[in-house]
Coordinates of C-alpha atoms in Angstrom, one line a residue:
X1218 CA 0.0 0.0 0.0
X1219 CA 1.5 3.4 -0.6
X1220 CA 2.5 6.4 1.5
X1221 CA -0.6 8.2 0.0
X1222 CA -3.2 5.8 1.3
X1223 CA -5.3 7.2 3.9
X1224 CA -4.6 6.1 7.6
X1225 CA -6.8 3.4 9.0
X1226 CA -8.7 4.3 12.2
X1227 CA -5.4 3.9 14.4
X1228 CA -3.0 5.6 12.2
X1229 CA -1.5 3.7 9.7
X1230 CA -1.5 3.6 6.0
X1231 CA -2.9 0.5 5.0
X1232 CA -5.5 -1.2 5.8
X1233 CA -7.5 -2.9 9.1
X1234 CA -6.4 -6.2 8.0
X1235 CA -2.5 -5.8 7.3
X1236 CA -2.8 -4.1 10.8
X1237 CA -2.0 -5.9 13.9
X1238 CA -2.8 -4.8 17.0
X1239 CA -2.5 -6.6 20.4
X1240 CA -5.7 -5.8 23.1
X1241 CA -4.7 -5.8 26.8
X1242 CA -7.9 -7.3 27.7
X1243 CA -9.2 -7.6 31.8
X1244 CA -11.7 -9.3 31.2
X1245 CA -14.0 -6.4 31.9
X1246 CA -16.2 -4.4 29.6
X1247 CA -14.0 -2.1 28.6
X1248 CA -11.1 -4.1 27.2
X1249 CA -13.6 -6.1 25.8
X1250 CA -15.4 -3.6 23.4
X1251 CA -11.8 -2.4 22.4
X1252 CA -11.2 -6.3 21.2
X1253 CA -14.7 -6.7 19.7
X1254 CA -14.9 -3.6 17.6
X1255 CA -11.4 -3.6 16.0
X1256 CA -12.1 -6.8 15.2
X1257 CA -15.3 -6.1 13.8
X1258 CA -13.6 -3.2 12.0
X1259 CA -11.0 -6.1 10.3
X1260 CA -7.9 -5.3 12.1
X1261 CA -5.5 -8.6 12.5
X1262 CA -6.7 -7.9 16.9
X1263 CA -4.8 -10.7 19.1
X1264 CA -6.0 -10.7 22.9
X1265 CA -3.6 -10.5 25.8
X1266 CA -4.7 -11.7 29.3
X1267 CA -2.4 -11.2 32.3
X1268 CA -2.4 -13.3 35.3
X1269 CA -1.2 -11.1 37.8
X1270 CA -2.2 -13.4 41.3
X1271 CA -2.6 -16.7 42.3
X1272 CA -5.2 -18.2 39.7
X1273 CA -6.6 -20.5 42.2
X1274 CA -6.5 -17.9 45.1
X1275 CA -8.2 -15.5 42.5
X1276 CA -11.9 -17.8 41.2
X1277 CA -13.5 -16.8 44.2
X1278 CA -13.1 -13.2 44.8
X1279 CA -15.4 -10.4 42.6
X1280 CA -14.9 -7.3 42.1
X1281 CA -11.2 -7.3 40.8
X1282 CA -9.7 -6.5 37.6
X1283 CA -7.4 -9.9 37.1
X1284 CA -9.5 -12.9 38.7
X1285 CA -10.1 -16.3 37.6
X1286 CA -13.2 -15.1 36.3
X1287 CA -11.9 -12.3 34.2
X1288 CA -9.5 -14.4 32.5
X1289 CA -12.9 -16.8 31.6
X1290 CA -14.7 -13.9 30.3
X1291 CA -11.8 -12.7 28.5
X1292 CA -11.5 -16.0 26.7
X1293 CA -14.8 -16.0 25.7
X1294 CA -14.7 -12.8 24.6
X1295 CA -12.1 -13.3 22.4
X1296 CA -13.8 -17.0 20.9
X1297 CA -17.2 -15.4 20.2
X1298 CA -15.2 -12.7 18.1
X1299 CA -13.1 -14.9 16.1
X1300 CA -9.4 -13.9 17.2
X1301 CA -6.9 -15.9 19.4
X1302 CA -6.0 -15.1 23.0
X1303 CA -3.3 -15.9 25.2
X1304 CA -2.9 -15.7 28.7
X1305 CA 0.5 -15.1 30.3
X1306 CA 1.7 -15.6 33.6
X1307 CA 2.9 -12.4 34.8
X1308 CA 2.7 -13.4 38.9
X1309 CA 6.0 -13.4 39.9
X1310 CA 6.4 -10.2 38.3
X1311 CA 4.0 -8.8 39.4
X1312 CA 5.0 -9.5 42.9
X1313 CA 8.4 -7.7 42.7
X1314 CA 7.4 -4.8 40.6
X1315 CA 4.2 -3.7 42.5
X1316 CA 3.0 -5.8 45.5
X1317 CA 6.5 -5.2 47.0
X1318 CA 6.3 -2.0 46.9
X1319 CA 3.1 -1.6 47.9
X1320 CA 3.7 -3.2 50.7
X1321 CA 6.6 -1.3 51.7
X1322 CA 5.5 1.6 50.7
X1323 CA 2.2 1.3 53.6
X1324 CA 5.0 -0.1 56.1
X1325 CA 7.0 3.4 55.3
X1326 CA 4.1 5.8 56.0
X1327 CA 3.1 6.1 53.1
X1328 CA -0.2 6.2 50.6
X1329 CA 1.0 4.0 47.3
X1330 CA -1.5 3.8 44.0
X1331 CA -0.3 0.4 42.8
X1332 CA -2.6 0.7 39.8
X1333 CA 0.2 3.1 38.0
X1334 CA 3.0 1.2 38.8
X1335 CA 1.2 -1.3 37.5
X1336 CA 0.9 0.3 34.2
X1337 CA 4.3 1.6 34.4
X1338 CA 5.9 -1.7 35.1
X1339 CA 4.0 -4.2 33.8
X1340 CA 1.4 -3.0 31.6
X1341 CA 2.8 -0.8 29.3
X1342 CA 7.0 -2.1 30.1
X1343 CA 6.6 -6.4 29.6
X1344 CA 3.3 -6.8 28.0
X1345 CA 4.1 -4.0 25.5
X1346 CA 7.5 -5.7 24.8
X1347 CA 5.3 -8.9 24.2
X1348 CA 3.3 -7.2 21.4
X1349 CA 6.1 -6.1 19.9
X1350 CA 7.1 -9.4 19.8
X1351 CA 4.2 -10.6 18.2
X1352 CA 4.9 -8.0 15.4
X1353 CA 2.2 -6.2 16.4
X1354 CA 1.8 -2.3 15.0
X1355 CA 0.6 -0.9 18.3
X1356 CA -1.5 -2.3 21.3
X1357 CA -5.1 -0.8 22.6
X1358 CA -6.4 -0.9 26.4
X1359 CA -9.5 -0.3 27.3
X1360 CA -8.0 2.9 29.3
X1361 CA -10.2 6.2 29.3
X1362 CA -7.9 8.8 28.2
X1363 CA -7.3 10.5 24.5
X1364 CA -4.4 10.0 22.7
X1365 CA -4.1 13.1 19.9
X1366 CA -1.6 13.9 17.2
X1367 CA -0.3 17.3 18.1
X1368 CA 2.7 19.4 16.1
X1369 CA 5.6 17.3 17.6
X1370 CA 4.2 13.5 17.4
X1371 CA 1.7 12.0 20.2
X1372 CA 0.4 13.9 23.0
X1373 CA -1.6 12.2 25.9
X1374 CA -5.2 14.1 27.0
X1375 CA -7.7 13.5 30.0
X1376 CA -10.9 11.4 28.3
X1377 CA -13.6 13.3 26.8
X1378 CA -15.6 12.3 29.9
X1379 CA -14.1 13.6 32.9
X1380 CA -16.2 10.9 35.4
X1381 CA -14.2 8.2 33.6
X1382 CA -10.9 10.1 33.0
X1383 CA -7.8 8.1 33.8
X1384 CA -5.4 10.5 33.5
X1385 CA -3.5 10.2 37.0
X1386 CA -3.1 6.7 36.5
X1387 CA -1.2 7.0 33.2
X1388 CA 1.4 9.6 33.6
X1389 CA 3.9 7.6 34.1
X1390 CA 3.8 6.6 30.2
X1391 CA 6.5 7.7 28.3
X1392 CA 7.1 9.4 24.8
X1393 CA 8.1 5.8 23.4
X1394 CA 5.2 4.0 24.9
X1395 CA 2.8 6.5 24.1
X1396 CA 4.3 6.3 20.0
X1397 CA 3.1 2.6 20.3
X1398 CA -0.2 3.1 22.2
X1399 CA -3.6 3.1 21.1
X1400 CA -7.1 4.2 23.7
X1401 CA -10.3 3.3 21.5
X1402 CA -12.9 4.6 24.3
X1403 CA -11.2 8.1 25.4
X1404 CA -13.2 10.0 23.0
X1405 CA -16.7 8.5 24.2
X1406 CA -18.8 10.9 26.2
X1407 CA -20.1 8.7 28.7
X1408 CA -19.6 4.9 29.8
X1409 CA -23.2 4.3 28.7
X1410 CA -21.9 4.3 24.9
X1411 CA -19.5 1.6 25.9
X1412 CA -21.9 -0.2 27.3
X1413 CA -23.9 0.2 23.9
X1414 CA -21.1 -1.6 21.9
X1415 CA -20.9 -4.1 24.4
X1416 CA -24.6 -5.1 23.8
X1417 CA -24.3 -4.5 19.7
X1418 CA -21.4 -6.9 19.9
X1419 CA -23.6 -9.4 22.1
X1420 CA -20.6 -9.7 24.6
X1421 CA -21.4 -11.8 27.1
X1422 CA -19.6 -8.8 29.6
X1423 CA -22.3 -6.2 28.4
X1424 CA -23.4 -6.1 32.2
X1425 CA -20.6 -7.0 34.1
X1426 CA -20.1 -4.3 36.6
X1427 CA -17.2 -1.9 36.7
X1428 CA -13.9 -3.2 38.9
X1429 CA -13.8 -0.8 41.9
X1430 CA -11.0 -2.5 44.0
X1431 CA -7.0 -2.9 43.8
X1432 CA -7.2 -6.3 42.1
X1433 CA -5.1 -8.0 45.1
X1434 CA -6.8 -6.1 47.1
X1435 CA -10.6 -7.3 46.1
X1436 CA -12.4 -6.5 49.4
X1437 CA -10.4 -3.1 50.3
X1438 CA -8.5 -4.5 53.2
X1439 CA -5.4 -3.3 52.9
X1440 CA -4.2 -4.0 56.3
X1441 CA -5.0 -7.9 55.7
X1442 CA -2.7 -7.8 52.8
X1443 CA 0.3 -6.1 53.6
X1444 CA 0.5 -8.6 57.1
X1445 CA 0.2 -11.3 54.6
X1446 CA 3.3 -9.5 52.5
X1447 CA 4.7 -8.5 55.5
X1448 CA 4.2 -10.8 59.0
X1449 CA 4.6 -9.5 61.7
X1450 CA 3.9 -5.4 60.3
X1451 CA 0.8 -4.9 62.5
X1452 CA 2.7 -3.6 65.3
X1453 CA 0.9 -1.6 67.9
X1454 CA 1.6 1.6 69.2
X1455 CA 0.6 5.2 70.3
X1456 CA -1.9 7.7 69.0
X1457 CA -0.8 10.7 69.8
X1458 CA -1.2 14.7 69.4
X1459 CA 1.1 17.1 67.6
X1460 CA 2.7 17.6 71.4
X1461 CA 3.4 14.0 71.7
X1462 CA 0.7 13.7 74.1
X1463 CA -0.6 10.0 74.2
X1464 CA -4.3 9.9 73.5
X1465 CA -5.0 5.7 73.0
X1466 CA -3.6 3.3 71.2
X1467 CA -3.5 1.4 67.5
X1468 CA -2.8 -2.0 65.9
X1469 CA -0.5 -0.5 63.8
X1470 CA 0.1 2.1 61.7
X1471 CA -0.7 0.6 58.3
X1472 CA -4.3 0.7 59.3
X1473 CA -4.8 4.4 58.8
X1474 CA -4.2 7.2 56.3
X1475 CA -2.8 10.7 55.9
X1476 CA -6.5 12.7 56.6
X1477 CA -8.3 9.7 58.3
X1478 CA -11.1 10.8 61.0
X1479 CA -13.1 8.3 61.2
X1480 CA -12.0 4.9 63.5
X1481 CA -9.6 6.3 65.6
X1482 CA -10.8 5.6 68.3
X1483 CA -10.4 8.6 70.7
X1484 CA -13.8 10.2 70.6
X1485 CA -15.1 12.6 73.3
X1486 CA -13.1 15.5 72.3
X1487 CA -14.5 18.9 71.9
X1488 CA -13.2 19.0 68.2
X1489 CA -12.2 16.3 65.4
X1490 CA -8.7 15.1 64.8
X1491 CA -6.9 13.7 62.2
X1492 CA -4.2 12.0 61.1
X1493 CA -1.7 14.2 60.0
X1494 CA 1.3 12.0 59.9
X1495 CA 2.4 8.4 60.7
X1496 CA 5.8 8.0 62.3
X1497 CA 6.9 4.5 61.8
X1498 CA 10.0 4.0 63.3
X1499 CA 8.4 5.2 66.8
X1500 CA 4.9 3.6 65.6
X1501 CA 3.0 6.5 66.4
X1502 CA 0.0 7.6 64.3
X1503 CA -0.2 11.3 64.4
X1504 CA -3.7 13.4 65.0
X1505 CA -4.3 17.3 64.8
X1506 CA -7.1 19.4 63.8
X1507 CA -7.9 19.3 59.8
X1508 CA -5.5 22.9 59.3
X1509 CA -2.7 20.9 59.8
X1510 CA -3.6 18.6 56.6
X1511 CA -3.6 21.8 54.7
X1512 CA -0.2 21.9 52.1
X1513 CA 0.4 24.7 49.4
X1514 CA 4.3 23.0 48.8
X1515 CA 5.1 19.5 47.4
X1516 CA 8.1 17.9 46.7
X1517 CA 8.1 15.3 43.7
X1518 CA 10.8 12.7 42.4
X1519 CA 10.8 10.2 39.8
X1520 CA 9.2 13.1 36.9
X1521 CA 8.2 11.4 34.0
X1522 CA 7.3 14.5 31.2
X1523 CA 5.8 14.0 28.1
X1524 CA 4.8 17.9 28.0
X1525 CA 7.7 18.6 24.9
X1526 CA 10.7 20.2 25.3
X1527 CA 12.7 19.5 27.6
X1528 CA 11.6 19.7 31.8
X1529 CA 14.8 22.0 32.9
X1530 CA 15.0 24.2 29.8
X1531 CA 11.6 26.1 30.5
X1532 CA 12.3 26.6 34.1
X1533 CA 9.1 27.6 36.2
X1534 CA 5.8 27.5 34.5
X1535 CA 2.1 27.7 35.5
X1536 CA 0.3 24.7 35.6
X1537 CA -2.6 22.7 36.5
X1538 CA -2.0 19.4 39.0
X1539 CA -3.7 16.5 40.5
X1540 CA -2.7 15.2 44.0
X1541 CA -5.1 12.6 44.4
X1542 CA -7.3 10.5 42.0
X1543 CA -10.4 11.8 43.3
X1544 CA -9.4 15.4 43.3
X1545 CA -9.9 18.0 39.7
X1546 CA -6.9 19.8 38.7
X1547 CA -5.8 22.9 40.1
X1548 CA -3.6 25.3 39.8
X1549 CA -0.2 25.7 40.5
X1550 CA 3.4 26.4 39.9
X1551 CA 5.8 24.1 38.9
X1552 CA 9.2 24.6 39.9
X1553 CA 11.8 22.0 38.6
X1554 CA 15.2 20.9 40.5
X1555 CA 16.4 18.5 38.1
X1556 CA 15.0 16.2 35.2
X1557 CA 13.6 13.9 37.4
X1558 CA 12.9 16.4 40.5
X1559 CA 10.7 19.5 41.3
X1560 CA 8.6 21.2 44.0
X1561 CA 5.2 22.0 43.0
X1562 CA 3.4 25.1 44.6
X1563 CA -0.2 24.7 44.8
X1564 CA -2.2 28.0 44.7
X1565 CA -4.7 27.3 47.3
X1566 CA -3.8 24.6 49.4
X1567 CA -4.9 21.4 49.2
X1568 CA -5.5 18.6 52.5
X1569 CA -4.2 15.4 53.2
X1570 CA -1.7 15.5 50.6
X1571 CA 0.3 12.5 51.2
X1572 CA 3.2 10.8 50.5
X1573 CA 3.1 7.7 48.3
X1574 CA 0.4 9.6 45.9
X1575 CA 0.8 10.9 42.3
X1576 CA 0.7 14.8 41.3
X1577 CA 0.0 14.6 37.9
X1578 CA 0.7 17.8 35.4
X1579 CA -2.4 19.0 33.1
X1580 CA -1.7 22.2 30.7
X1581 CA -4.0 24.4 32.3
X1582 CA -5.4 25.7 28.8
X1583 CA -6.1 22.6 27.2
X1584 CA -7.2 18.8 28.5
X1585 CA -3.3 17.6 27.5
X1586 CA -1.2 15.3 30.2
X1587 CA 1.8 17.0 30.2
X1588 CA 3.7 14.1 32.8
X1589 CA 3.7 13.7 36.4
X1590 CA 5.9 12.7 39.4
X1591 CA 5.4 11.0 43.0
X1592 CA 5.1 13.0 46.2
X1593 CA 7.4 12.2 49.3
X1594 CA 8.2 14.3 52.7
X1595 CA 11.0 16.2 50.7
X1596 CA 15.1 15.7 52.0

């Protein structure tokens, strides 16, 4: 086919069929209706499954995006549609790269999102390698975010529907990756149209609800897991104030959270406290009144940016950040240290900013990821 030909619907010039493309499929909806309608569209699609946990471990448990029962419905998925599948075992690697860490990270004090270092390790490192292998032009997830062609190659953009946006959880993709990657359902305006295509294609996940748990995590108890990780973590201690007044006692500090209220414990007081910081080392979980979780300055290490140029050339700009999932963008300064280092001023201070979390960098005239780093207490 020649250089004039027209681009296909993922940006190459020839046609669906001498296109492959490899579909990092959960076994949920999503990843499912990416599958089923390139393939419907005649692209040469080849499902990828990833067993991320123990398979046997993993049957009975809902609600989690890499079960026993995911990898069933991706199978079928992928049979009623007419293109082969493979599942790979990815546990051990999984293990080391994020459950490690996670675990760690809680020990340490901190807040971790496993969920991007899944994608940033896993995800879109190994599995993205394995398309490649497969000779495969580009791979699709079932991600909610827009990838657009902008003056200087790929740019990454928050979905067209901000309720589904998955923005924070994908900064951490790089230039490269982002050259290879492909995000069907950004550009839908709700997660009702997915659901459409689902029910046109007669997937057999049309009403499967949406994951809402850490997949080794599938009943939120994060507590439960790291002393499975880690024996012996749930060490007791102290609860006290900012004076180091003792005011009762815990089971250990990776039961609670930077800006926890509730289950502390210590009720009767005349105003509510907070946990405002977790000292490990002396086990202590900290509580204060909520102005205390109020933070305008944030350090941030490990900077991926995809934004152009490069990070330390442009020296302080305005931006727009995220410090939590749950949270909108808003404004702030960013001020970098090094390529992989800056602090981040926030304009009007946000609470129970925590270490362990993302802060993820938006252009604040336009819906483009411009990168992101991870917050930590700062040297």
């Amino acid at each position: 086919m020649s250089l004039d030909s027209p681009l296909n619907s993922l940006g190459f010039a020839k046609s669906p069929a001498q296109t492959r493309v490899v579909v990092a499929m959960s076994g949920g909806v999503d990843s499912s209706v990416v599958a089923a309608k390139l393939a419907e569209e005649g692209y040469d699609v080849v499902g990828v499954t990833l067993q991320l946990y123990d398979h046997g471990a993993a049957l009975a448990k809902k609600g989690a995006c890499c079960a026993g029962r995911d990898i069933h419905d991706a199978r079928r998925v992928a049979e009623d549609m007419g293109f082969p599948h493979y599942v790979l075992d990815y546990e051990n690697t999984f293990r080391e790269a994020v459950m490690d860490e996670f675990a760690d990270s809680y020990l340490g004090g901190a807040t971790p999102v496993p969920c991007i270092r899944c994608n940033e390790r896993v995800k879109f490192k190994d599995l993205l390698e394995t398309a490649k292998d497969l000779d495969a032009d580009c791979m699709a997830t079932g991600h909610y975010i827009q990838r657009m062609m902008g003056a200087e190659g790929a740019e990454l953009h928050s979905a067209a529907d901000p309720s589904k946006d998955q923005s924070y959880f994908l900064f951490s993709t790089t230039q490269e990756q982002l050259d290879y990657l492909r995000f069907p359902l950004g550009h839908h305006a709700s997660k009702e149209e997915t659901r459409a295509l689902a029910a046109k294609y007669g997937l057999s996940v049309a009403d499967k609800p949406d994951s809402q748990d850490i997949c080794f995590v599938p009943n939120g108890d994060y507590a439960a897991v790291i002393e499975k990780l880690r024996p012996g973590a749930a060490e007791p201690g102290d609860i006290v104030d900012t004076d180091g007044n003792v005011l009762g006692t815990h089971k250990g500090v990776i039961h609670y959270t930077i800006g926890q209220r509730r289950g502390l414990g210590i009720g009767g007081l005349a105003d509510p406290l907070y946990v405002v910081r977790l000292d490990v080392d002396a086990k202590q979980v900290i509580v204060g009144p909520k102005d205390l979780l109020a933070t305008r300055r944030v350090p941030i290490r490990e900077i991926n940016w995809i934004g152009g140029g490069n990070l330390m050339d442009m020296g302080e700009r305005q931006i727009a950040v995220r410090v939590r999932s749950t949270r909108p963008p808003t404004d702030a300064v960013l001020r970098p240290i090094s390529e992989t280092e800056a602090e981040v001023e926030l304009l009007v201070a946000e609470q129970g900013v925590s270490p362990g979390q993302a802060c993820v960098f938006y252009d604040p005239d336009s819906t483009r990821v411009l990168g992101g780093g991870w917050i930590w207490r700062g040297a």
